[in-house]
Short mmCIF file of C-alpha atoms and ligand atoms in Angstrom, two decimals:
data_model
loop_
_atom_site.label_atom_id
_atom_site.label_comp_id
_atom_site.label_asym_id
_atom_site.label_seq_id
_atom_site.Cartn_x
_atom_site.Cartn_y
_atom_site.Cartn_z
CA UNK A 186 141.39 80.33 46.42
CA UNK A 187 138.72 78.00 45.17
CA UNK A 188 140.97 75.39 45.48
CA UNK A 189 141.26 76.27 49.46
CA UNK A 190 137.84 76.57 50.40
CA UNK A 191 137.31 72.98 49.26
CA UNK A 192 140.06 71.30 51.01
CA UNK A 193 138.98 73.72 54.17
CA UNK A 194 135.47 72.05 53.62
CA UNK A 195 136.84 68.31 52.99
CA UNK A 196 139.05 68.69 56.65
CA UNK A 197 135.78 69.82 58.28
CA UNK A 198 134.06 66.78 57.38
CA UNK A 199 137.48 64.47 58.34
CA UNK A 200 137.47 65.90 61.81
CA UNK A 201 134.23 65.13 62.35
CA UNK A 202 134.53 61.59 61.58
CA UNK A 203 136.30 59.97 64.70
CA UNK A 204 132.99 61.23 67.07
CA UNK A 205 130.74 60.62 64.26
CA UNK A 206 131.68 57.31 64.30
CA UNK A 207 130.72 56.44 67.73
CA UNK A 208 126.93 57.44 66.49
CA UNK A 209 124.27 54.47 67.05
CA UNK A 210 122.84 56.50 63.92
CA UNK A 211 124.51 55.02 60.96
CA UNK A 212 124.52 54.35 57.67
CA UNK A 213 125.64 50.57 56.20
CA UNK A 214 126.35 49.88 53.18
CA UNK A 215 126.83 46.43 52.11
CA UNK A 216 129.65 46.53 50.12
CA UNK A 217 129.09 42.57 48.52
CA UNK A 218 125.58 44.07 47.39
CA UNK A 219 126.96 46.72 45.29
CA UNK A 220 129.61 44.25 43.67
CA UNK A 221 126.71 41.86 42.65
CA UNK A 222 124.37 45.03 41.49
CA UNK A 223 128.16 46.02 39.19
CA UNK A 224 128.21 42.78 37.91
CA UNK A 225 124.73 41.88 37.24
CA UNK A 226 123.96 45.28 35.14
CA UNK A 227 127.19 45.15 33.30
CA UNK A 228 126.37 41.11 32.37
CA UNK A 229 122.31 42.19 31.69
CA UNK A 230 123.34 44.90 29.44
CA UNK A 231 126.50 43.42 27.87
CA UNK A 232 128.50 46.23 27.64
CA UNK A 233 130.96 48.05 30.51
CA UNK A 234 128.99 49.97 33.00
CA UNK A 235 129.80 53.85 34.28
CA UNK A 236 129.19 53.70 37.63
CA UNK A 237 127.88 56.74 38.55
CA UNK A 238 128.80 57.72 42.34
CA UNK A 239 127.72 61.68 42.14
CA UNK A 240 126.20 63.07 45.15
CA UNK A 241 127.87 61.30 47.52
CA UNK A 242 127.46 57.87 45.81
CA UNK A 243 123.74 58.31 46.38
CA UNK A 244 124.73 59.11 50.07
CA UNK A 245 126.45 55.86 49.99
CA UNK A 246 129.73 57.44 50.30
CA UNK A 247 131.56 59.09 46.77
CA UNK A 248 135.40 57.37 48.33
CA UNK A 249 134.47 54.08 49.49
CA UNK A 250 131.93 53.49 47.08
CA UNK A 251 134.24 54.71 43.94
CA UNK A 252 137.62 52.53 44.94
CA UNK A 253 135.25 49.62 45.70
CA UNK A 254 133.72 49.67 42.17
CA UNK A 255 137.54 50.42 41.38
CA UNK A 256 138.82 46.96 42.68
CA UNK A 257 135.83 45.21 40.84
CA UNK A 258 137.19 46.26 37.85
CA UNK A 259 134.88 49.14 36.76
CA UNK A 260 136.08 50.63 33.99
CA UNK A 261 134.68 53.99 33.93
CA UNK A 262 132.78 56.37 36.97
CA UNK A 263 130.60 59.57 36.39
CA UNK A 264 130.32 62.18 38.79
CA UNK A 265 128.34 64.97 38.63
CA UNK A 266 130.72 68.27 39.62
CA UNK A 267 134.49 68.67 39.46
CA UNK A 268 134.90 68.89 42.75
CA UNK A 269 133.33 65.32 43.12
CA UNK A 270 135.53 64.40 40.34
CA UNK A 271 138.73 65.74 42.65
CA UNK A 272 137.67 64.12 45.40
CA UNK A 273 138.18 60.93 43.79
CA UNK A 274 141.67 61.71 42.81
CA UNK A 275 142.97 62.80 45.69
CA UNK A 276 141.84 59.31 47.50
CA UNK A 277 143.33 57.32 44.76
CA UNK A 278 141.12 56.89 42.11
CA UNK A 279 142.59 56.08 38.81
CA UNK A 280 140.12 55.18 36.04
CA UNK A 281 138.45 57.43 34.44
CA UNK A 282 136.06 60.10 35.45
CA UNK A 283 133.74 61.90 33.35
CA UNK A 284 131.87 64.41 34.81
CA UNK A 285 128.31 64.88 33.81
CA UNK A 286 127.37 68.61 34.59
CA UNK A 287 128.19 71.44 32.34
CA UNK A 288 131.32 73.04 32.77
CA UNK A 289 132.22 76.76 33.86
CA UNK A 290 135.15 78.04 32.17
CA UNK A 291 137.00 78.63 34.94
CA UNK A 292 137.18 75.03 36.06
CA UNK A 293 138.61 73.70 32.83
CA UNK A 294 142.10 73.61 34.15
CA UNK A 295 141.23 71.72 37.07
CA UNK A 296 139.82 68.83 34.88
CA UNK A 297 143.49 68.90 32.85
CA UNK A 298 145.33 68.74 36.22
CA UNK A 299 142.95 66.06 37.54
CA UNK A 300 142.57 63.63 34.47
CA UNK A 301 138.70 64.54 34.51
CA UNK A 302 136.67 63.73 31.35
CA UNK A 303 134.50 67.01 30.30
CA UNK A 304 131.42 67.03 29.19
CA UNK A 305 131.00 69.36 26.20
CA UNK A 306 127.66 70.49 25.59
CA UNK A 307 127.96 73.36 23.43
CA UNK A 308 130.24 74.52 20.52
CA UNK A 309 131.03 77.84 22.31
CA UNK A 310 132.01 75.31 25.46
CA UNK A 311 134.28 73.14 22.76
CA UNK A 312 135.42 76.64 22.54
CA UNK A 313 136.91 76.94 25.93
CA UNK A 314 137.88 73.58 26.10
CA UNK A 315 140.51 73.70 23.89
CA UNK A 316 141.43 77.60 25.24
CA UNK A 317 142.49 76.02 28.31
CA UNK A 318 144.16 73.07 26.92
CA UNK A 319 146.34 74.85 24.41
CA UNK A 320 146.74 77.13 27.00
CA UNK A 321 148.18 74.04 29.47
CA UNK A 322 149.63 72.48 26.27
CA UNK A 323 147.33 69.42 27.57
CA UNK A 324 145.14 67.32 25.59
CA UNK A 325 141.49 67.32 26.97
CA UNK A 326 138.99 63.85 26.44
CA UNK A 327 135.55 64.67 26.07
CA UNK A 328 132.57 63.56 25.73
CA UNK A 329 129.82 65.19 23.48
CA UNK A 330 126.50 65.69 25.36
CA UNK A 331 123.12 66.04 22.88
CA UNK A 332 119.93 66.94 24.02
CA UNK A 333 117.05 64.82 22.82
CA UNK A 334 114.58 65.61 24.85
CA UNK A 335 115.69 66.70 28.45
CA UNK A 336 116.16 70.40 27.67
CA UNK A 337 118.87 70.65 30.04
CA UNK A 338 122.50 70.18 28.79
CA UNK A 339 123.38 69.71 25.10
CA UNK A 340 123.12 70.70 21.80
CA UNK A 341 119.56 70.16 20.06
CA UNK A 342 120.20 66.53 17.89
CA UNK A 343 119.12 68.50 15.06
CA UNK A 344 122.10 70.92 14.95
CA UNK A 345 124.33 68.37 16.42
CA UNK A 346 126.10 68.07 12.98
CA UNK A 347 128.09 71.22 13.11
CA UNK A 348 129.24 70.41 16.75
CA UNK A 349 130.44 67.41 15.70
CA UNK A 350 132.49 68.41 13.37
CA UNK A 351 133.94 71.18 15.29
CA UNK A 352 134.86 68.35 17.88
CA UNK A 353 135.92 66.22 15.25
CA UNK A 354 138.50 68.74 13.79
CA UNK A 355 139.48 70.18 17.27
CA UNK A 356 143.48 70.02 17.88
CA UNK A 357 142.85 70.05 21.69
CA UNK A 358 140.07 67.73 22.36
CA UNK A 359 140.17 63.97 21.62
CA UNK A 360 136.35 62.53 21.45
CA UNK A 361 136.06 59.78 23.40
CA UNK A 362 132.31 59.62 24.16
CA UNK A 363 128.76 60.98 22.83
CA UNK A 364 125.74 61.00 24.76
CA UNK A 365 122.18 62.19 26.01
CA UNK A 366 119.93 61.36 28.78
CA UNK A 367 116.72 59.86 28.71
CA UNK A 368 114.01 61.35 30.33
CA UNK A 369 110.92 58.98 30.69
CA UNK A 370 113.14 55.23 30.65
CA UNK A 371 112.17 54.67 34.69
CA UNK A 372 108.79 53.43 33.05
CA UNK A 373 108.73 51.07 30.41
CA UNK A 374 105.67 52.04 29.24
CA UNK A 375 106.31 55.83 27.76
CA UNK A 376 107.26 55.91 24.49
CA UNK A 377 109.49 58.72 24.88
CA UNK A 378 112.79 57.02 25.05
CA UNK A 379 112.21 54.96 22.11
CA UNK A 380 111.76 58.33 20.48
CA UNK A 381 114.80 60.27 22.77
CA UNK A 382 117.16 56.97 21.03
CA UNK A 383 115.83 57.76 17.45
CA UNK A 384 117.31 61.05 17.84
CA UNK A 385 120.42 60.22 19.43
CA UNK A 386 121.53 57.72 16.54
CA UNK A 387 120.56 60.34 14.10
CA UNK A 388 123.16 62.69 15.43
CA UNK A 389 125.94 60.08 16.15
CA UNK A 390 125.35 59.07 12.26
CA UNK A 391 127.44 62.66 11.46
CA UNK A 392 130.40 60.90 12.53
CA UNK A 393 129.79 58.25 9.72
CA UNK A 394 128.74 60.82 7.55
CA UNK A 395 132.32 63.03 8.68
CA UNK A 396 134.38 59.31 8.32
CA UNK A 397 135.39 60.25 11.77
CA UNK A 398 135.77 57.09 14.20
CA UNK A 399 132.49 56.62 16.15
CA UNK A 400 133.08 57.35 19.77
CA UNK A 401 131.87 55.81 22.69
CA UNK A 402 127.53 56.14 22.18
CA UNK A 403 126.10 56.08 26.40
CA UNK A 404 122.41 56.58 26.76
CA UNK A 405 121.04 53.91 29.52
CA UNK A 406 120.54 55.23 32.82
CA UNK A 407 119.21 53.08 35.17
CA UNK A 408 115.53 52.68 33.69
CA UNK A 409 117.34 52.27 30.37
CA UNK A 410 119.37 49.64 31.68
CA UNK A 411 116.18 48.00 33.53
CA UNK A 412 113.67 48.68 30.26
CA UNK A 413 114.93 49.35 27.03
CA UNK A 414 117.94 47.12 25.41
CA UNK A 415 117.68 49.04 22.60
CA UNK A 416 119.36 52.11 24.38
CA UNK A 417 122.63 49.68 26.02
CA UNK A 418 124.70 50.95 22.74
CA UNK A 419 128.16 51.11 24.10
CA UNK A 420 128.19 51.75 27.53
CA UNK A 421 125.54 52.17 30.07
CA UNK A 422 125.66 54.77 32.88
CA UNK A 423 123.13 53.40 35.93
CA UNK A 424 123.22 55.08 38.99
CA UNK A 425 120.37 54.43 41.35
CA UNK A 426 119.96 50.43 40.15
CA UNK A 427 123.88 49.91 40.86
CA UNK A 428 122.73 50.80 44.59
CA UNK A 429 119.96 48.13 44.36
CA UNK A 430 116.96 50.40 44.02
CA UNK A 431 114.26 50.92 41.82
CA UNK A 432 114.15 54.61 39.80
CA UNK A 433 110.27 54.36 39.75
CA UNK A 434 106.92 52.94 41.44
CA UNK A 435 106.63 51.73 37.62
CA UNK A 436 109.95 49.82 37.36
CA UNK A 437 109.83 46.13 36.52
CA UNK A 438 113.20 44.32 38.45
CA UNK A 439 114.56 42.91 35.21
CA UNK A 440 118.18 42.49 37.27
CA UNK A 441 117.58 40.50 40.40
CA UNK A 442 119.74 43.63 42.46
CA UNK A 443 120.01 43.78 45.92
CA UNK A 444 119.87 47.37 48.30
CA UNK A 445 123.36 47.83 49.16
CA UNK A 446 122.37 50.58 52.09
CA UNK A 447 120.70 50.78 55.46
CA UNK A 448 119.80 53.54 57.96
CA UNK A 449 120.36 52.24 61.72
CA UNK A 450 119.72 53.95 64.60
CA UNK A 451 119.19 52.64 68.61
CA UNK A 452 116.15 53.65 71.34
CA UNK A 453 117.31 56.07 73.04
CA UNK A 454 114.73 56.67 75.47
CA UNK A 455 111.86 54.92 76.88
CA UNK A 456 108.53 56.10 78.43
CA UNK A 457 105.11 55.56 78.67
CA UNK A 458 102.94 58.12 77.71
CA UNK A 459 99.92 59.32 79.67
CA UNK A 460 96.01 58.83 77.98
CA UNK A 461 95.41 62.67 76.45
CA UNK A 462 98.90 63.80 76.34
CA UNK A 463 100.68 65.02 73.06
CA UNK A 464 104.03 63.97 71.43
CA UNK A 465 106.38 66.73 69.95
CA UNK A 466 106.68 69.89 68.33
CA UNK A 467 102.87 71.33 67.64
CA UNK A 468 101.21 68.63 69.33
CA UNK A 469 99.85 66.92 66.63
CA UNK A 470 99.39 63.66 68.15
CA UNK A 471 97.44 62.77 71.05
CA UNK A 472 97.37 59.18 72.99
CA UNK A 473 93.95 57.68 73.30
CA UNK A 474 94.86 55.74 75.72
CA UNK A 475 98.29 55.15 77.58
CA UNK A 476 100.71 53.68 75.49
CA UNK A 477 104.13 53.28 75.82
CA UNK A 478 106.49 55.22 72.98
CA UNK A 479 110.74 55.42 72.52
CA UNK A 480 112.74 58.04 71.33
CA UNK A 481 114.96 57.43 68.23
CA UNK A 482 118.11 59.76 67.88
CA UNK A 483 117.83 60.99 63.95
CA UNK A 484 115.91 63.34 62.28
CA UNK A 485 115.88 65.79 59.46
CA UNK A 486 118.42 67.39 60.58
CA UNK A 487 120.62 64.32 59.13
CA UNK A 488 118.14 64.33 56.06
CA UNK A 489 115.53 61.86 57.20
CA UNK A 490 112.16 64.04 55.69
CA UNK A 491 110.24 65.88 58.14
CA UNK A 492 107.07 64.72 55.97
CA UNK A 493 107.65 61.28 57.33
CA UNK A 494 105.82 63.19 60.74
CA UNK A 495 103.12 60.46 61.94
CA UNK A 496 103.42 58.38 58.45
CA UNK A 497 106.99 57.01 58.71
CA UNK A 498 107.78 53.60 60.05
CA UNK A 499 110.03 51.94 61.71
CA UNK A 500 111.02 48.04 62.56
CA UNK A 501 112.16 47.59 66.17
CA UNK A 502 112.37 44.13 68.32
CA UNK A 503 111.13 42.63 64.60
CA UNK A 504 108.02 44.57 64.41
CA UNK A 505 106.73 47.60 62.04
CA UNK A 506 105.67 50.40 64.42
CA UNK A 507 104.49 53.78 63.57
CA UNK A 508 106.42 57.37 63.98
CA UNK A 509 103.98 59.90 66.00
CA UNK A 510 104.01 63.93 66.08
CA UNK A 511 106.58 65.56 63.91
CA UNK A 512 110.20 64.27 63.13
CA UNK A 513 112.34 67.24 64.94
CA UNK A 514 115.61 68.07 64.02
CA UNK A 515 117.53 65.25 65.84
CA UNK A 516 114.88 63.09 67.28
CA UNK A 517 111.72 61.49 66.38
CA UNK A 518 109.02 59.45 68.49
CA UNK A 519 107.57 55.96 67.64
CA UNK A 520 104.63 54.55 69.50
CA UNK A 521 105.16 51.09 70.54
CA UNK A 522 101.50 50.73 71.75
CA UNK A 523 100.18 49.86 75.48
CA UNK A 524 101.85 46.29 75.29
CA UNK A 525 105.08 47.35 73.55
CA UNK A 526 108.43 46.75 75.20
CA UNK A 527 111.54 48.03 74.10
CA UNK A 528 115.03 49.04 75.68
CA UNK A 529 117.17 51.21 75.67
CA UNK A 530 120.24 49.97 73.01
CA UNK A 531 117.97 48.35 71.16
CA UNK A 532 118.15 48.64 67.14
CA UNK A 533 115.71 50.70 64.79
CA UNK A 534 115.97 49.91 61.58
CA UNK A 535 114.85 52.87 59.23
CA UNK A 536 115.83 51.48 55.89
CA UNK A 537 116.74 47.67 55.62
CA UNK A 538 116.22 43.90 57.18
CA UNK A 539 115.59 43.17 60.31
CA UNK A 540 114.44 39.82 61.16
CA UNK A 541 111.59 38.77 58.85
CA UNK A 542 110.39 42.34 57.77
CA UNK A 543 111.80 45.17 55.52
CA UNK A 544 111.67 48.85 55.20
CA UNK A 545 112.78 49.75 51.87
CA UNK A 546 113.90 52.73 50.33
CA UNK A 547 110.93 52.57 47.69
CA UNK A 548 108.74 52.64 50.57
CA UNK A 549 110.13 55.47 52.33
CA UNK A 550 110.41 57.66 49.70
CA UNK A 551 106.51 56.47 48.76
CA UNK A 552 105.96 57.44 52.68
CA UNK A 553 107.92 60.87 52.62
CA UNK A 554 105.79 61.74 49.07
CA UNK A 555 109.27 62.29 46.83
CA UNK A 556 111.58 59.19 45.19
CA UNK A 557 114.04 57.25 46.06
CA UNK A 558 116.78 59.47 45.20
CA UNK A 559 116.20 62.34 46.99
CA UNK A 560 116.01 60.09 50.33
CA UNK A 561 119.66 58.21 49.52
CA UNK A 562 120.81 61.98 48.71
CA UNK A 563 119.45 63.55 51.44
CA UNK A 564 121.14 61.38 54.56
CA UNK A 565 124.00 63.86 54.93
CA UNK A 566 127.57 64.11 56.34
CA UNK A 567 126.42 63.68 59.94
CA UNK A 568 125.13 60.07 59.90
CA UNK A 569 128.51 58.03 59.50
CA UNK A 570 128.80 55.71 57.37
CA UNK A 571 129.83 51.64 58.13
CA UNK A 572 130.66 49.37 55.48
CA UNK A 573 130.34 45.47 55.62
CA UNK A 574 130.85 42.87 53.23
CA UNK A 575 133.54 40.63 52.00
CA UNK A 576 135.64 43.61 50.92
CA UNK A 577 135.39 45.80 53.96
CA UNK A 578 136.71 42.99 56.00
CA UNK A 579 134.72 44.48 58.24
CA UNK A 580 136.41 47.44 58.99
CA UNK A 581 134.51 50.93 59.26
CA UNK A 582 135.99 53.05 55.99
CA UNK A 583 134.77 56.24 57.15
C1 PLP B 944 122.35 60.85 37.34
C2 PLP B 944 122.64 60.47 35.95
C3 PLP B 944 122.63 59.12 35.57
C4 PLP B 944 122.19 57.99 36.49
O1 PLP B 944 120.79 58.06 36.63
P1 PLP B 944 120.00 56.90 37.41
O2 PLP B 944 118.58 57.21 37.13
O3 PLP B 944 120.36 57.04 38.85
O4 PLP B 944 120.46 55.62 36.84
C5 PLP B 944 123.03 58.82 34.28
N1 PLP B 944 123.38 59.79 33.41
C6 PLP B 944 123.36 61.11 33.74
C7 PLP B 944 123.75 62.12 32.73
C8 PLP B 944 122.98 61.49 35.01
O5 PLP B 944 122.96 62.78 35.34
#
């Protein structure tokens, strides 16, 4: 039953796709950025990268992005649910998957059928774990997740001894991975991770201390990655840096990455507005004088933040103009002043290049008050999405 719901949900989205696609709203993703971003963090840190793709491939897109980073020769991807995780498979994916979130019993057979690495964050999950496996006569890999300082998933470093060796001796489960997550690497100035790493090598020590083999130790997100070598260990799992932006106002570009997406849109209307007259929903702003303003066709109803009302920008005919009144649901308003031309067709840039200037997503998320992430997460199912680069050949994906 669960199992139907989600495909019911997947077609939804499909059949939406060939209209979508027609959109002047879109967003492109460079597809030769994220290849140099892969190989750039996997030759800064030394050691293979997990690419993580969850939510959507930080709205990127979780297929296209995943069996790109596929054909680059990734060697590992981390998702965040299952069902992302299931996703992947059924388009084709074949290396392997772990996913990151904590498990709920009832899902464990889906990772078995699916291939899906499990995160094991507790002894009474290990528990389950190998329930379901012995139950499927399938051997589970897993990777052990210890808290050291996130108080979210994970068993305390100080007890992780006995969890260890409960993995360690399990029949079912085959240890392929330990880790934790850092909470303060996106600025290289707290001295929590050196403190989060201490902690992490203490409890990865009980497999010396068991004479078990010494699984695969991942700790570097993307501030790790960017900040602290000390935390590359084995594997390093960036997400937002592999999309060629910064986790943090207080991130130092170590990597020379480049910011693999764009938002797009076109004018969709023209007008000039009359000296004392108001623009959109609650009149909030009033012309001084008349001044001529277009319509762009996106708004937060495709997850581009409301709070960007009269502080977003935009670039259009290679200029930086402001967005006046509220962003609506579908629409928003930029004021090209009492000189400003611009026609119909012509292209808004929301995120990205166009000639000489840039909007980045930094900026916007600085703009909107929140980070980076939750803007890249946010542009939902609605905005299509074009690819371009070498590897796209051009071709829209989806
Ligand atoms: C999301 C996530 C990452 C990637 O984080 P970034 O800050 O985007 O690099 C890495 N590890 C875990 C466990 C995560 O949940």
């Amino acid at each position: 039953m669960p199992e139907t719901d989600l495909i019911d949900v997947t077609d939804t989205a499909t059949s939406l796709r060939p209209e979508a696609n027609d959109r002047p709203t879109r967003v492109r993703v460079d597809l030769d950025a994220l290849s140099h971003n892969f190989h750039a963090l996997q030759a800064h840190a030394g050691v293979p990268v997990m690419g993580i793709v969850k939510a959507n491939a930080y709205g990127h897109g979780l297929v296209p992005v995943a069996l790109h980073l596929q054909a680059q020769g990734i060697g590992q991807l981390g998702v965040a649910l299952v069902e992302e995780g299931l996703a992947l498979r059924r388009a084709g994916v074949t290396v392997p998957i772990l996913v990151l979130g904590g498990i709920h019993a009832p899902q464990v057979g889906q990772f078995l059928a699916c291939d899906l690495e499990v995160t094991v964050s507790s002894i009474a999950k290990l528990r389950q774990v190998e329930e379901a496996a012995a139950a499927l006569g399938r051997n589970a890999v897993i990777h052990l997740k210890v808290d050291t300082g996130m108080e979210r998933i994970g068993v305390h470093s100080d007890n992780a001894g006995a969890f260890i060796e409960a993995a360690v001796a399990s029949r079912w489960c085959t240890v392929k991975g330990i880790y934790s997550h850092l909470a303060c690497a996106d600025d290289p100035a707290s001295p929590m991770t050196v403190e989060q790493r201490e902690r992490f090598l203490h409890a990865c020590a009980h497999f010396d201390r068991l004479g078990a083999p010494m699984p695969i130790r991942h700790l570097a997100n993307s501030g790790g990655v960017l900040h602290f070598p000390d935390t590359w260990l084995d594997m390093v799992r960036p997400g937002i840096a592999l999309y060629g932006v910064m986790p943090d106002p207080a991130s130092r570009p170590t990597v020379a990455l480049k910011p693999a997406l764009s938002l797009v849109s076109k004018v969709v209307y023209f007008k000039v507005v009359k000296a004392g007259r108001t623009v959109s929903y609650g009149a909030t702003w009033t012309a001084v004088a008349d001044t001529r303003v277009i319509t762009v066709p996106i708004g937060y109803g495709d997850g581009y933040p409301r709070s960007l009302s009269s502080r977003g920008e935009v670039l259009v005919r290679g200029t930086r103009q402001p967005i006046i009144g509220r962003v609506c649901m579908d629409q928003f308003m930029v004021d090209l002043g009492p000189g400003g031309t611009a026609y119909n067709e012509d292209e808004v840039v929301l995120i990205g290049r166009q000639g000489s200037d840039a909007i980045s997503c930094e900026a916007v998320a600085q703009a909107a008050g929140t980070i980076p992430y939750e803007i890249l997460t946010g542009l939902n199912a609605r905005i299509p999405r074009e690819y371009i680069g070498a590897a796209s050949g051009g071709q829209p994906l989806a």
